[in-house]
Each structure stands twice: as C-alpha cells, then as structure tokens.
Coordinates of C-alpha atoms in Angstrom, one line a residue:
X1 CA -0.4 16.6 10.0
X2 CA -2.3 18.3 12.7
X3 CA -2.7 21.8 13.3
X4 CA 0.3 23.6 15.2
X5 CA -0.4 25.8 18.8
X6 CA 1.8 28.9 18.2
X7 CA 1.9 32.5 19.0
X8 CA 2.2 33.6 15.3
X9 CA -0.3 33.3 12.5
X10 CA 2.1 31.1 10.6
X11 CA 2.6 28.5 13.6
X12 CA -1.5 28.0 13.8
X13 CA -1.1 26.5 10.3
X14 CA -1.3 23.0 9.6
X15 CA 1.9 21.6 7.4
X16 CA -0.4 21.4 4.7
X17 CA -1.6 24.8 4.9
X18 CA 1.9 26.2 5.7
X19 CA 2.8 24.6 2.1
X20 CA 0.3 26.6 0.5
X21 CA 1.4 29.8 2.2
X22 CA 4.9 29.2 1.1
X23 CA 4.0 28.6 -2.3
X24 CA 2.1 31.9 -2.8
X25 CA 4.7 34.0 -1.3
X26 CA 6.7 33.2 -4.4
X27 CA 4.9 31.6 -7.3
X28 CA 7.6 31.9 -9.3
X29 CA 10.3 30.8 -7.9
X30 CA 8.4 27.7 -6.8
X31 CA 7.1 27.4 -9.9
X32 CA 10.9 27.0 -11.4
X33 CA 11.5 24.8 -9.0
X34 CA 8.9 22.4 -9.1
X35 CA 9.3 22.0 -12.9
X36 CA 13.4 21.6 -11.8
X37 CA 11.5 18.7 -9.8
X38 CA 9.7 17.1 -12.1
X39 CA 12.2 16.7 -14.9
X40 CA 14.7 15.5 -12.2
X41 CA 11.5 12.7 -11.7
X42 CA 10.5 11.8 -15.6
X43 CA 14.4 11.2 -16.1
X44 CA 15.1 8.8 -13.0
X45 CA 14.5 4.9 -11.7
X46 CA 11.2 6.1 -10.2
X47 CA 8.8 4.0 -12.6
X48 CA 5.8 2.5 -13.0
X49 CA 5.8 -0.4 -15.4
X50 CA 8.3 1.4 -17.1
X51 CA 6.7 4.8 -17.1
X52 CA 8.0 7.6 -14.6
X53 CA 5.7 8.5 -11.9
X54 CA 3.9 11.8 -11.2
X55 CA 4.9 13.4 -8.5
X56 CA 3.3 16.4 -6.8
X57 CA 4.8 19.2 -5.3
X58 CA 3.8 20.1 -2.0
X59 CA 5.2 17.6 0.7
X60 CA 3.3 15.3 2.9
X61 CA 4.9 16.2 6.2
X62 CA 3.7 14.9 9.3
X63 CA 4.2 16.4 12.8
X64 CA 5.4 13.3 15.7
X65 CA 1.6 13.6 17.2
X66 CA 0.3 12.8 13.4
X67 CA 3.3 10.0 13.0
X68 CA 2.3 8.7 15.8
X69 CA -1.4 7.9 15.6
X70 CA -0.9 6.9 12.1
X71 CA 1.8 4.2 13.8
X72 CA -1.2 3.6 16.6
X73 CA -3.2 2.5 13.5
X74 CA -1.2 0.7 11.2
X75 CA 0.5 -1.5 14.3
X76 CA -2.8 -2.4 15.4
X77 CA -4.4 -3.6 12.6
X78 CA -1.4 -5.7 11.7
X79 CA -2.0 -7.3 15.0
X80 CA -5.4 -8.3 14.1
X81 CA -4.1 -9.6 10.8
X82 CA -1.9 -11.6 12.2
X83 CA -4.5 -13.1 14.8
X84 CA -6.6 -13.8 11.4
X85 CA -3.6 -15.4 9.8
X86 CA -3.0 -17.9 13.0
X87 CA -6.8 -18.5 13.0
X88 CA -6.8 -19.8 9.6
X89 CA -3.7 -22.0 10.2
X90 CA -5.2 -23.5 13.3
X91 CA -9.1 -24.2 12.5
X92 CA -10.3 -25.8 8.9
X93 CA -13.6 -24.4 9.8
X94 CA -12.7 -20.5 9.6
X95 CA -10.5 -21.8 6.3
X96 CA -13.9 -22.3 4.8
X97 CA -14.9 -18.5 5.3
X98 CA -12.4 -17.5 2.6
X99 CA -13.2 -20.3 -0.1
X100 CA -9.6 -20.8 -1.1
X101 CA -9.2 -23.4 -3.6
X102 CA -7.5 -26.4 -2.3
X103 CA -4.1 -26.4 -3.7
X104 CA -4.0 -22.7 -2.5
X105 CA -5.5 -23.5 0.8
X106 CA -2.6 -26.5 1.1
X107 CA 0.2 -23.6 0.4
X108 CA -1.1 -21.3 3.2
X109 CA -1.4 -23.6 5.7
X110 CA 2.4 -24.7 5.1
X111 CA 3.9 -23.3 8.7
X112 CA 6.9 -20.7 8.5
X113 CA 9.7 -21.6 10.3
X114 CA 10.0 -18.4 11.6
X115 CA 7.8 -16.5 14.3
X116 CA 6.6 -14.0 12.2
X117 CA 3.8 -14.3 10.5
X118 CA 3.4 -11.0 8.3
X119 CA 6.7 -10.1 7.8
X120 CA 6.5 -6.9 5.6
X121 CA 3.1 -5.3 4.4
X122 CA 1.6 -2.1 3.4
X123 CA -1.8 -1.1 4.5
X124 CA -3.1 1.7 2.4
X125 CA -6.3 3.8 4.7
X126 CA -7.7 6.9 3.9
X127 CA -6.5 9.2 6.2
X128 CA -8.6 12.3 7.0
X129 CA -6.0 14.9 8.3
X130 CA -8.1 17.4 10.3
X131 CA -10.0 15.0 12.2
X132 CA -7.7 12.0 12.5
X133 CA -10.4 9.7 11.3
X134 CA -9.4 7.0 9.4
X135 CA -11.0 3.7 7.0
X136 CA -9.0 1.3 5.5
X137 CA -8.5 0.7 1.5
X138 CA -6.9 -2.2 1.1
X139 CA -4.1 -4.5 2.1
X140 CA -1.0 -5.3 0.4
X141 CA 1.5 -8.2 1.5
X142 CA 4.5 -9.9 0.1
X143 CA 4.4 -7.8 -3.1
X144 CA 4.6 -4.3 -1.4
X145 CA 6.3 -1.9 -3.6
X146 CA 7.3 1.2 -3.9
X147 CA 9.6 1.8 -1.4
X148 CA 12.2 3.2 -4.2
X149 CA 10.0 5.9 -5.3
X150 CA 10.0 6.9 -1.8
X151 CA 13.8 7.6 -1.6
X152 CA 13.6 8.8 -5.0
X153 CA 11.2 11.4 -4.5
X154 CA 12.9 12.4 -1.6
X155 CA 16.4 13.3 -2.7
X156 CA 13.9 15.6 -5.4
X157 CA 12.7 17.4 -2.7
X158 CA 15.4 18.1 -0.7
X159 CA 16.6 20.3 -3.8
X160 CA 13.5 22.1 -4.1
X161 CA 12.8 25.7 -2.9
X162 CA 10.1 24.1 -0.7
X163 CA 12.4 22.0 1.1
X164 CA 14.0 25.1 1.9
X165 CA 11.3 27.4 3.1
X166 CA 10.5 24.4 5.6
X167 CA 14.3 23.6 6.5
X168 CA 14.2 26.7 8.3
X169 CA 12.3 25.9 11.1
X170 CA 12.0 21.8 10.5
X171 CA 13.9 19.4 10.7
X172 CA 12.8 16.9 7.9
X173 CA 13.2 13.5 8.6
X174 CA 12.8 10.8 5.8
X175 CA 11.9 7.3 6.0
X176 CA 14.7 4.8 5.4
X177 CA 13.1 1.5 3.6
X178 CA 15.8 -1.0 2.4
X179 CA 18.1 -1.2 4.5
X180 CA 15.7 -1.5 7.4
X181 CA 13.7 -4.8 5.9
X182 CA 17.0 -6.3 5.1
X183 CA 17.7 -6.2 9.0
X184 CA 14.6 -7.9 9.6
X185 CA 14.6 -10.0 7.3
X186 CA 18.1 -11.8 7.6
X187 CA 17.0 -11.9 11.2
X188 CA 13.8 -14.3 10.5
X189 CA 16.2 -16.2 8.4
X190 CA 18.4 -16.6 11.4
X191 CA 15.7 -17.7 13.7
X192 CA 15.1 -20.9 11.8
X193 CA 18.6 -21.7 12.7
X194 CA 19.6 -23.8 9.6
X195 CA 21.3 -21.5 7.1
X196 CA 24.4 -20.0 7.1
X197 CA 25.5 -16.7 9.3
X198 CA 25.0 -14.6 5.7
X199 CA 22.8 -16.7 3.8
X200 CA 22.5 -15.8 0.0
X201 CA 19.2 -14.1 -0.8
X202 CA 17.4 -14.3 -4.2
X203 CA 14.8 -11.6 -4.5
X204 CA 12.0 -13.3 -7.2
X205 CA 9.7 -12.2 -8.9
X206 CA 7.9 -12.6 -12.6
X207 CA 10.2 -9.9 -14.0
X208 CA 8.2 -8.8 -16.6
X209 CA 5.5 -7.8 -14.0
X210 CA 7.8 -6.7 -12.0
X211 CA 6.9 -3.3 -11.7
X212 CA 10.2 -1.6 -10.3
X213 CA 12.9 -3.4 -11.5
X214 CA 15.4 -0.8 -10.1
X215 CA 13.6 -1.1 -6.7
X216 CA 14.6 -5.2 -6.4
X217 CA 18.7 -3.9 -7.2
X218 CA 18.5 -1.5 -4.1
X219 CA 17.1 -4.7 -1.6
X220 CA 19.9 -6.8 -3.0
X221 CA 22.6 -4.2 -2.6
X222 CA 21.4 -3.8 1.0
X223 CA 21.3 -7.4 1.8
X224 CA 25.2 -7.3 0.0
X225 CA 25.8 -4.3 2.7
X226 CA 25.1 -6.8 5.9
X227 CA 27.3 -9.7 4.0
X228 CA 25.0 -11.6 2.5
X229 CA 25.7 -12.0 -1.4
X230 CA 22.2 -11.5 -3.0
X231 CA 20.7 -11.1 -6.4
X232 CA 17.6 -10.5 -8.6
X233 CA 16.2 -13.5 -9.8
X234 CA 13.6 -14.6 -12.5
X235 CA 11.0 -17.2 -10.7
X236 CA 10.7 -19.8 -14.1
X237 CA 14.4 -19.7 -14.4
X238 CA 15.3 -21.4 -10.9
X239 CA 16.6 -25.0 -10.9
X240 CA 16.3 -27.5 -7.8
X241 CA 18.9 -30.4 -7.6
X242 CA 16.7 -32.0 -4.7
X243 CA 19.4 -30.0 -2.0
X244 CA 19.9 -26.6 -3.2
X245 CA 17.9 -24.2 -5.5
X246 CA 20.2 -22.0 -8.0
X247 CA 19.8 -19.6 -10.3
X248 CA 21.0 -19.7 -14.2
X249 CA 24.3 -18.8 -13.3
X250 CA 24.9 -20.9 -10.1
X251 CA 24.2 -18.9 -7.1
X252 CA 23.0 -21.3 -4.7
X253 CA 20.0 -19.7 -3.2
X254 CA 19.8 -20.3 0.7
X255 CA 16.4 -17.5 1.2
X256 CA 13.9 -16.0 -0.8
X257 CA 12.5 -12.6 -0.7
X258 CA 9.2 -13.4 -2.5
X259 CA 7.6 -10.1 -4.7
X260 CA 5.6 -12.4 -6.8
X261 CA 2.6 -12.2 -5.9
X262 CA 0.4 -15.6 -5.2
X263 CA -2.4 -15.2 -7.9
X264 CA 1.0 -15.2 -10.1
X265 CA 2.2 -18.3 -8.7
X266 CA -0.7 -19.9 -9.2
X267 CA -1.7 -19.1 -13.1
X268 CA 2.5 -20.3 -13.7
X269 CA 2.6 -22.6 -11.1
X270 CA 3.9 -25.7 -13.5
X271 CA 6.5 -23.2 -15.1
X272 CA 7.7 -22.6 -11.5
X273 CA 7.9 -26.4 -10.2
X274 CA 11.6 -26.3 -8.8
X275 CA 10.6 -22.8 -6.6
X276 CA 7.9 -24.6 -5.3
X277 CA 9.6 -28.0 -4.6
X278 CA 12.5 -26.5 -2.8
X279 CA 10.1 -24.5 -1.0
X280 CA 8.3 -27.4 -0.2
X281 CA 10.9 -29.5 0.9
X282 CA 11.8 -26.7 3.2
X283 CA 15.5 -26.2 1.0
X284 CA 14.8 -22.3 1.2
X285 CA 13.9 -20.4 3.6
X286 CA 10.9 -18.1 2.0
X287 CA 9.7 -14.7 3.4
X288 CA 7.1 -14.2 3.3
X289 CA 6.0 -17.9 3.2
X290 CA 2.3 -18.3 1.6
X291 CA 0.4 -17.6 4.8
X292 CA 0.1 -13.9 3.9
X293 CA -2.4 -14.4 1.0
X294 CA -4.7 -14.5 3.7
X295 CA -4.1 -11.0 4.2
X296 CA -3.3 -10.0 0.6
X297 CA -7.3 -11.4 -0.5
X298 CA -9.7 -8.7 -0.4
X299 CA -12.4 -11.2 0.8
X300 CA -10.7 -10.1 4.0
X301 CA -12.6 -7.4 4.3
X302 CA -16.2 -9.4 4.7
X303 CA -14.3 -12.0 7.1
X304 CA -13.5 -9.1 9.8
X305 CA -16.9 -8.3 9.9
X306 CA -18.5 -11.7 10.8
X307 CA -19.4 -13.4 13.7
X308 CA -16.9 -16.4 13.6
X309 CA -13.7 -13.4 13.7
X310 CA -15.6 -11.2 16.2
X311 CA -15.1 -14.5 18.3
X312 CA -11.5 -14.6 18.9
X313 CA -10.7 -10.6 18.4
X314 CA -11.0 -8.6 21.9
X315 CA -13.7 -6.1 22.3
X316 CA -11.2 -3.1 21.7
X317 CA -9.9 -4.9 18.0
X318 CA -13.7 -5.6 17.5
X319 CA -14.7 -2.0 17.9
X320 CA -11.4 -0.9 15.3
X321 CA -12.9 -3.2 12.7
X322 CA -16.0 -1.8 13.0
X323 CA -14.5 1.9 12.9
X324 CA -12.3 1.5 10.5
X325 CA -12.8 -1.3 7.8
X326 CA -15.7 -0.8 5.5
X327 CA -18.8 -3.2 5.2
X328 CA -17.7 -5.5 2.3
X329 CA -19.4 -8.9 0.8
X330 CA -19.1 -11.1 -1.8
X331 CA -20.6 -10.3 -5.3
X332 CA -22.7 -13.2 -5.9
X333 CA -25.4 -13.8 -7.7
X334 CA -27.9 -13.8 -4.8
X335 CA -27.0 -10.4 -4.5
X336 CA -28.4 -8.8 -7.5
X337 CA -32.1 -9.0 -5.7
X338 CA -31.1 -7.6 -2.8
X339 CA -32.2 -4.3 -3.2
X340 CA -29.8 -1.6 -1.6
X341 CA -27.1 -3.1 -3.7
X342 CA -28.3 -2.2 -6.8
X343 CA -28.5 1.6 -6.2
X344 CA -25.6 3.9 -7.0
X345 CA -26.4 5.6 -3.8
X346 CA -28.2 3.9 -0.5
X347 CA -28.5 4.8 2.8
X348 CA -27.4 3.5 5.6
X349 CA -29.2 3.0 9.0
X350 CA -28.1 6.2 10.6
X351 CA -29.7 7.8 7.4
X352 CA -25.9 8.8 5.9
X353 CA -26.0 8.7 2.2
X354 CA -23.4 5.7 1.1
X355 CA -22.1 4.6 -2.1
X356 CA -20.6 1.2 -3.6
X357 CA -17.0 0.4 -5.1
X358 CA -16.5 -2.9 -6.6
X359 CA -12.9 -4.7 -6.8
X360 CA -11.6 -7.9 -7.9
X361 CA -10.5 -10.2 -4.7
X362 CA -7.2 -10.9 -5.7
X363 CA -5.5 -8.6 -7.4
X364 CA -3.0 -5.4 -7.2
X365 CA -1.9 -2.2 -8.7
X366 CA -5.6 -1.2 -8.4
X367 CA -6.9 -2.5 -11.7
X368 CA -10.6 -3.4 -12.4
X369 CA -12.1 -1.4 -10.1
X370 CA -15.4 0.6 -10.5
X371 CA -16.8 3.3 -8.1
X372 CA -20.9 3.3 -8.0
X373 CA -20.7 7.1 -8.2
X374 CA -19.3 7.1 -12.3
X375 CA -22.5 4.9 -13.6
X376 CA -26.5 5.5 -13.3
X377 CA -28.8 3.0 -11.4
X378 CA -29.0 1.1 -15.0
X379 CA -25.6 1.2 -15.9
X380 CA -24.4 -0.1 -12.4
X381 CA -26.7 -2.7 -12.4
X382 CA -25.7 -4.1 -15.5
X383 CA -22.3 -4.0 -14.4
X384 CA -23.3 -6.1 -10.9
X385 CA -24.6 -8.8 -13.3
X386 CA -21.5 -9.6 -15.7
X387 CA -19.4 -9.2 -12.4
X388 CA -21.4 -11.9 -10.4
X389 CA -19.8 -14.6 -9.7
X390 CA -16.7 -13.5 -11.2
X391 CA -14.7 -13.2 -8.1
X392 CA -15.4 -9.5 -6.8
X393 CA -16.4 -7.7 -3.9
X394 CA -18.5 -5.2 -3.4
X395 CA -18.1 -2.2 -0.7
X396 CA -18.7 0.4 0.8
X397 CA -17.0 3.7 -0.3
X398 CA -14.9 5.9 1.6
X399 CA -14.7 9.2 0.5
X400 CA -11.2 10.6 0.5
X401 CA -9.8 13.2 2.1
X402 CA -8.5 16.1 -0.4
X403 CA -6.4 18.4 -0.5
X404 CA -4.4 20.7 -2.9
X405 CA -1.2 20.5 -4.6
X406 CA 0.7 22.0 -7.1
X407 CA 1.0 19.6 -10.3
X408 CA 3.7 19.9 -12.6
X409 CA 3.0 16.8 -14.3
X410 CA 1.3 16.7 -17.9
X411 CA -1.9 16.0 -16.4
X412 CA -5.0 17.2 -18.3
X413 CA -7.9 18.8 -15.9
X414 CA -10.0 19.5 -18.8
X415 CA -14.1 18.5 -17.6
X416 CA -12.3 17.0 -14.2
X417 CA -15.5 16.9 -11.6
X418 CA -13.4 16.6 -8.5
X419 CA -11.6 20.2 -9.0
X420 CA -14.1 22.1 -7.0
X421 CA -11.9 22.5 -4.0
X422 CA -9.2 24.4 -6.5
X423 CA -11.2 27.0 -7.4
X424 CA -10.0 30.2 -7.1
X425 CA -6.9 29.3 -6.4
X426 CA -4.5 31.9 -7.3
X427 CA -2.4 29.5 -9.4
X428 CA -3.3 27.4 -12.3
X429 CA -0.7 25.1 -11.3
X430 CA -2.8 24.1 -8.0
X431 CA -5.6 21.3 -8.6
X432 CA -7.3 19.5 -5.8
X433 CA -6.4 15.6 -5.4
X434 CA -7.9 12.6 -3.2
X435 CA -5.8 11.1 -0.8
X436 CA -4.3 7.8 0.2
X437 CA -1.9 6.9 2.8
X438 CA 0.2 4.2 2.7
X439 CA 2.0 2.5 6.4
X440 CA 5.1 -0.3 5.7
X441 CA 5.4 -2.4 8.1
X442 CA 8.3 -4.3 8.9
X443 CA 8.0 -7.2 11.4
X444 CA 4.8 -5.7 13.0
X445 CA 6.5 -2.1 13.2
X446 CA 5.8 1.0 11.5
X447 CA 8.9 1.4 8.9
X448 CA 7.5 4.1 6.9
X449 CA 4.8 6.1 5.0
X450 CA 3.7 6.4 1.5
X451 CA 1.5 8.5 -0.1
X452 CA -0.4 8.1 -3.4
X453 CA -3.0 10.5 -4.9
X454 CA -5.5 10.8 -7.4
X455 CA -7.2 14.1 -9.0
X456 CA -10.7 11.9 -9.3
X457 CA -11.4 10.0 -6.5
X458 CA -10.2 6.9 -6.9
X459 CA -6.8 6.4 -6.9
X460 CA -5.5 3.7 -8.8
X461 CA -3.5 3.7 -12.3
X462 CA -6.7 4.2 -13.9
X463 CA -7.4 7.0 -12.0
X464 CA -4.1 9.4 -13.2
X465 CA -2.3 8.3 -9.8
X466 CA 0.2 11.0 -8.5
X467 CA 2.5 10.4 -5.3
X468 CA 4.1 12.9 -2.9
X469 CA 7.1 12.9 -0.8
X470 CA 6.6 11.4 3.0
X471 CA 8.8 13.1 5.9
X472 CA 8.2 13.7 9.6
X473 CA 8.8 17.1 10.2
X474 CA 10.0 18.5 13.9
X475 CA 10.4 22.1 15.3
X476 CA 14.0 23.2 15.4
X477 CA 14.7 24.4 18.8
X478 CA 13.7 27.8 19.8
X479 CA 11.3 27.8 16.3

C-alpha cells in the first residue's frame, strides 16, 4: 500500500490512511456496519478449529505498485526454495545439514513425477508498508490454509459501508483461491501422463486436525467444476488393494491433494500404511509429494544462512537471504554458554538493539512459540534450558509493522502494552495491531494475499489472532 501522488489532500493518502479518514467522517454509520460485519463473520464457515475468526474492519488494500513488489518477493524466494529442495534431493551431504531422521529423510528424497517441486505454499513476511522493507516469518507448504476465510471475509466486506466509500473511486479486485490451484494442480497430474484425462482427487487430511473442514468442500467442488469427481477423505480410513487406493465408500482415488501435514504422518504413520504404500508404489499421484518438508521445517532458516547454501544460490538470491530472512540456529545445549543468547535483548554488530523468538522446528498454527521480550534475563534463560535439545530454534525477532484498525470483535484491551499507537484515537473502537502478510503461491506464481494480525506482537492463536480482508485496489478512470 504505498502512498498515492494526487492533487487533492485525499489522493496523498496511503489506502491505509484513506481507511481511517473514511471511518471518522462517519463513526456511526461505520460503526453499524462493522458490527453488521462481524455478526455476518461469527455466524459463517470462516473457522478456526471450530471457532469463528476475528476479523477487523479496515481493509488491507494494495495499490498494483505494492502487489507487485510483494509478487517480486514472494516469487523469488520460492525460487530459492526450490533450488534448496533440488539440492537436498541431489547431494546426501547437504541432507545432513537438516538432521532429518532416516525414515523421513527416505520420504523426501522419493522424486515427484511431476516438474514442480513446491507446488502450492504460503510464505508469511512481515511487511513494512511505508518503506517496503520486508523479513520473512515463516514458511508454510502442503498444509497452507486459509484460503476460505479469504473469500469469506470478502463477500463481508463488499456489504460494508467501507466497501462503499472506496468503490467510488476503486476498483476492488479480490483474490480468487480454489479454483485457481485446482487448474494447477490437475495440470501436474497431467504431466506425469498415467492417469486419466479427469482423474479423481481425494483431498486428505487428519480430519480432526483439520482446521477448515468447510475450506477442503470448496477444493473438491472446484476440482468437480473441471470434471474431475473429488471428495474429502479421512487419511486412516484409506484402503490399498495393491492397484488402486479407495476410500470407505469406493471411490477409487487416482491423486491426492495432501493437507496433512508431515510431522502428522509421521506420529500415525502405522495407522496410515495403505496411503503410504500406494504412494510408494507410485498408485497415486500425490501433490505435494514429501519433498516440501524441506521447506515446511523451520531449521530452514539456519540452512540459508550457511556456507554450504551460499554455494549454489547466485550472489543476487545470496544478498535476499541476507536481507530478508532472519539469523536463526539450532537450540542446543552448547548454546546456553554462549553469551548473547541468553539476554532478552543483545546487540548486534551494527550496535541495533535485537531481541530473540524461540519456535518449535516443525510445527504449525503458530503454537509454542515464546518472544524474548515477555520474560526477564532469568526467566528466559530458564526457558532456553528445558527447551534445549528439544527440537527448537532460536531467532532473531522482527518487529512488526502496526497499524490501526477498527475491532468489532470481543477482544479485551484491558493492560494491552502494544496499544500505544491507538492513543487518542477518536474512537474506542480503534486499537493498534501487528502485522503479517501472507503470499500463496501456486506453481511458483503469486495467487493471492492473506493477512493475519495480532494486537500484541506476536501473531499466532496465542496471541488473540485477527485477519483482514486482501484486495488490490485500482483508480477508476478519470478518479
């Protein structure tokens, strides 16, 4: 969202700001309508482990020049991933880096039979809006979700006052996210050449962790809308006949659009046997195949950094790691006498003051995660030791970008230390909230944005999430 060069006082506005002076030239009736919003929310499909999500009112609308350079990042850094990805397959050497265990290790290097080696992913960065600087977060593969509470959220909005106020002058384009990966992914199924002209997908997961059941319906009914009969499918309840996998009630399954994540597979791997022997056996065509747990592992984020990677990325990708993806090692032991990481607060060696945020390698919907800044030197450095060991990482934090929004939500602000930025505000309905945003990528191309927020600063379940509408907005002619 960057800043627009117009005559008037309301064109020099970013889209952020031109929210806010929306808003206060009728509090009321936005007021109305963002509670109209959020009741249309609570009641509909867009949940979270079975609880509706919070969504904020102010849009997150992005001018082409801001779409554009958040496309610039995204589709670079999934080229890099995908050079880490080959890497791995190709040298048992760099394989060591990661420390897979072996079983794990033998399911990643099993070659896809299609060209593609990410399929679909979303990268989550923290995106700072006035000065276009960016660091990564954190990396999500097969698993990616939320795509439904994108559409959901946007059919809210388009019946909001605020919608209106920028429909004048914008046009408001939304980001289309199912029927677009069904398109790619049928066509990686096609490129192996050995299933049928509209194979039959099964979407899998482990539905009771799936945490958007109603999200898995809308991928099968666009798969059903380019002919292919799909369906929603419960990983331990597959059967394999030594040709064909099926599910309980006979649909033979000719491709698989994997949401369970690997860590999953692994704890129930013997529950899962006849998924994993047709897989195996190459009866199924699977996207995404195992390869992208290389991606999906937070210990990632040490591996850009070293020497052996810096080796086979070019000096431009080289110079993006080092801009945008934050120092990161392994919490281990040997760690817990090296000095700087047992401060809340170091610096680094251009004197900026840092801080630390520990994460669990492998794992997703941002649990178990602990920011430096919420414990004192003694606290922190008891946490480091019951940690070690224990398969985190430890990095370096990125302070958010924040911004303000108007919360309609049942969120309680009471002793919040973040709300500094909302002070003043001429509304007690506005509250200041750390961003993240989120890029989809679909076959190496940017399909789409999503964008979670936080009123702390980190933002994660634990940390009240709260998601906003995504749209590219574009002057109307003559506007």
């Amino acid at each position: 969202m960057t800043a627009e060069s117009d005559r008037s006082e309301e064109h020099a506005l970013t889209l952020q700001e031109l929210a806010e002076h929306f808003y206060y030239q009728d509090i009321k009736g936005h007021d109305k309508s963002g509670q109209e919003e959020n009741e249309e929310i609570q009641q509909s499909d867009a949940r979270y482990r079975g609880v509706p999500v919070k969504m904020l009112y102010f849009p997150k609308l992005f001018t082409e020049e801001g779409f554009l350079k958040i496309r610039e990042a995204g589709e670079t850094a999934w080229k890099i991933l995908v050079k880490v990805i080959r890497e791995y397959l190709d040298d048992p050497d760099y394989r060591k880096l990661f420390g897979f265990p072996k079983e794990l290790e033998e399911m990643i290097c099993r070659r896809p039979e299609y060209s593609v080696l990410l399929p679909v992913c979303r990268l989550d960065m923290f995106f700072d809006e006035k000065t276009g600087d960016f660091k990564f977060c954190e990396f999500n593969a097969d698993g990616s979700s939320a795509m439904n509470e994108n559409r959901i959220m946007t059919e809210a909005y388009r019946k909001t006052l605020m919608y209106r106020c920028f429909s004048e002058k914008y046009e408001q384009q939304e980001f289309e996210l199912f029927d677009s990966w069904a398109q790619v992914f049928l066509d990686l199924v096609k490129e192996t050449g050995r299933y049928p002209e509209h194979p039959q997908v099964a979407i899998v997961d482990f539905l009771e962790k799936s945490i958007a059941s109603a999200e898995l319906e809308r991928f099968a009914e666009a798969f059903r809308k380019r002919g292919s009969r799909s369906c929603v499918a419960e990983i331990r309840s597959l059967t394999y006949d030594g040709e064909h996998l099926y599910t309980p009630e006979g649909f033979r399954v000719d491709a698989i659009y994997r949401r369970a994540v690997t860590s999953d597979i692994l704890e129930h791997r013997e529950e899962i046997r006849p998924f994993l022997d047709a897989v195996r056996d190459r009866r199924v065509c699977l996207i995404g195949d195992f390869c992208t747990q290389v991606v999906h592992d937070k210990i990632l984020f040490k591996v850009l950094h070293l020497d052996r990677t810096k080796a086979f990325l070019t000096e431009e990708e080289n110079r993006y790691v080092e801009e945008h993806i934050p120092y990161t090692a392994d919490l281990v032991p040997e760690l817990l006498h090296v000095e700087k990481f047992l401060h809340t607060t170091w610096s680094d060696e251009g004197g900026r003051r840092r801080r630390w945020i520990l994460k669990p390698e492998d794992s997703y919907g941002a649990h178990g995660i602990y920011y430096s800044g919420n414990f004192t030197d003694e606290q922190w450095q008891k946490l480091l030791r019951d940690r070690a060991g224990k398969g985190y990482v430890i990095q370096e934090y990125v302070s958010p970008y924040r911004t303000l929004n108007a919360d309609y939500t049942d969120t309680d602000y009471t002793d919040n230390p973040w709300q500094e930025q909302a002070k003043g505000q001429k509304s007690p309905r506005v509250h200041s909230f750390a961003n993240m945003t989120g890029m989809y990528l679909y076959a190496g191309h940017l399909a789409g944005i999503y964008s979670r927020l936080s009123p702390l600063n980190i933002i994660s379940v634990e940390g009240d999430e709260h998601e906003m509408v995504s749209m590219i907005a574009r002057r109307k002619n003559g506007q």
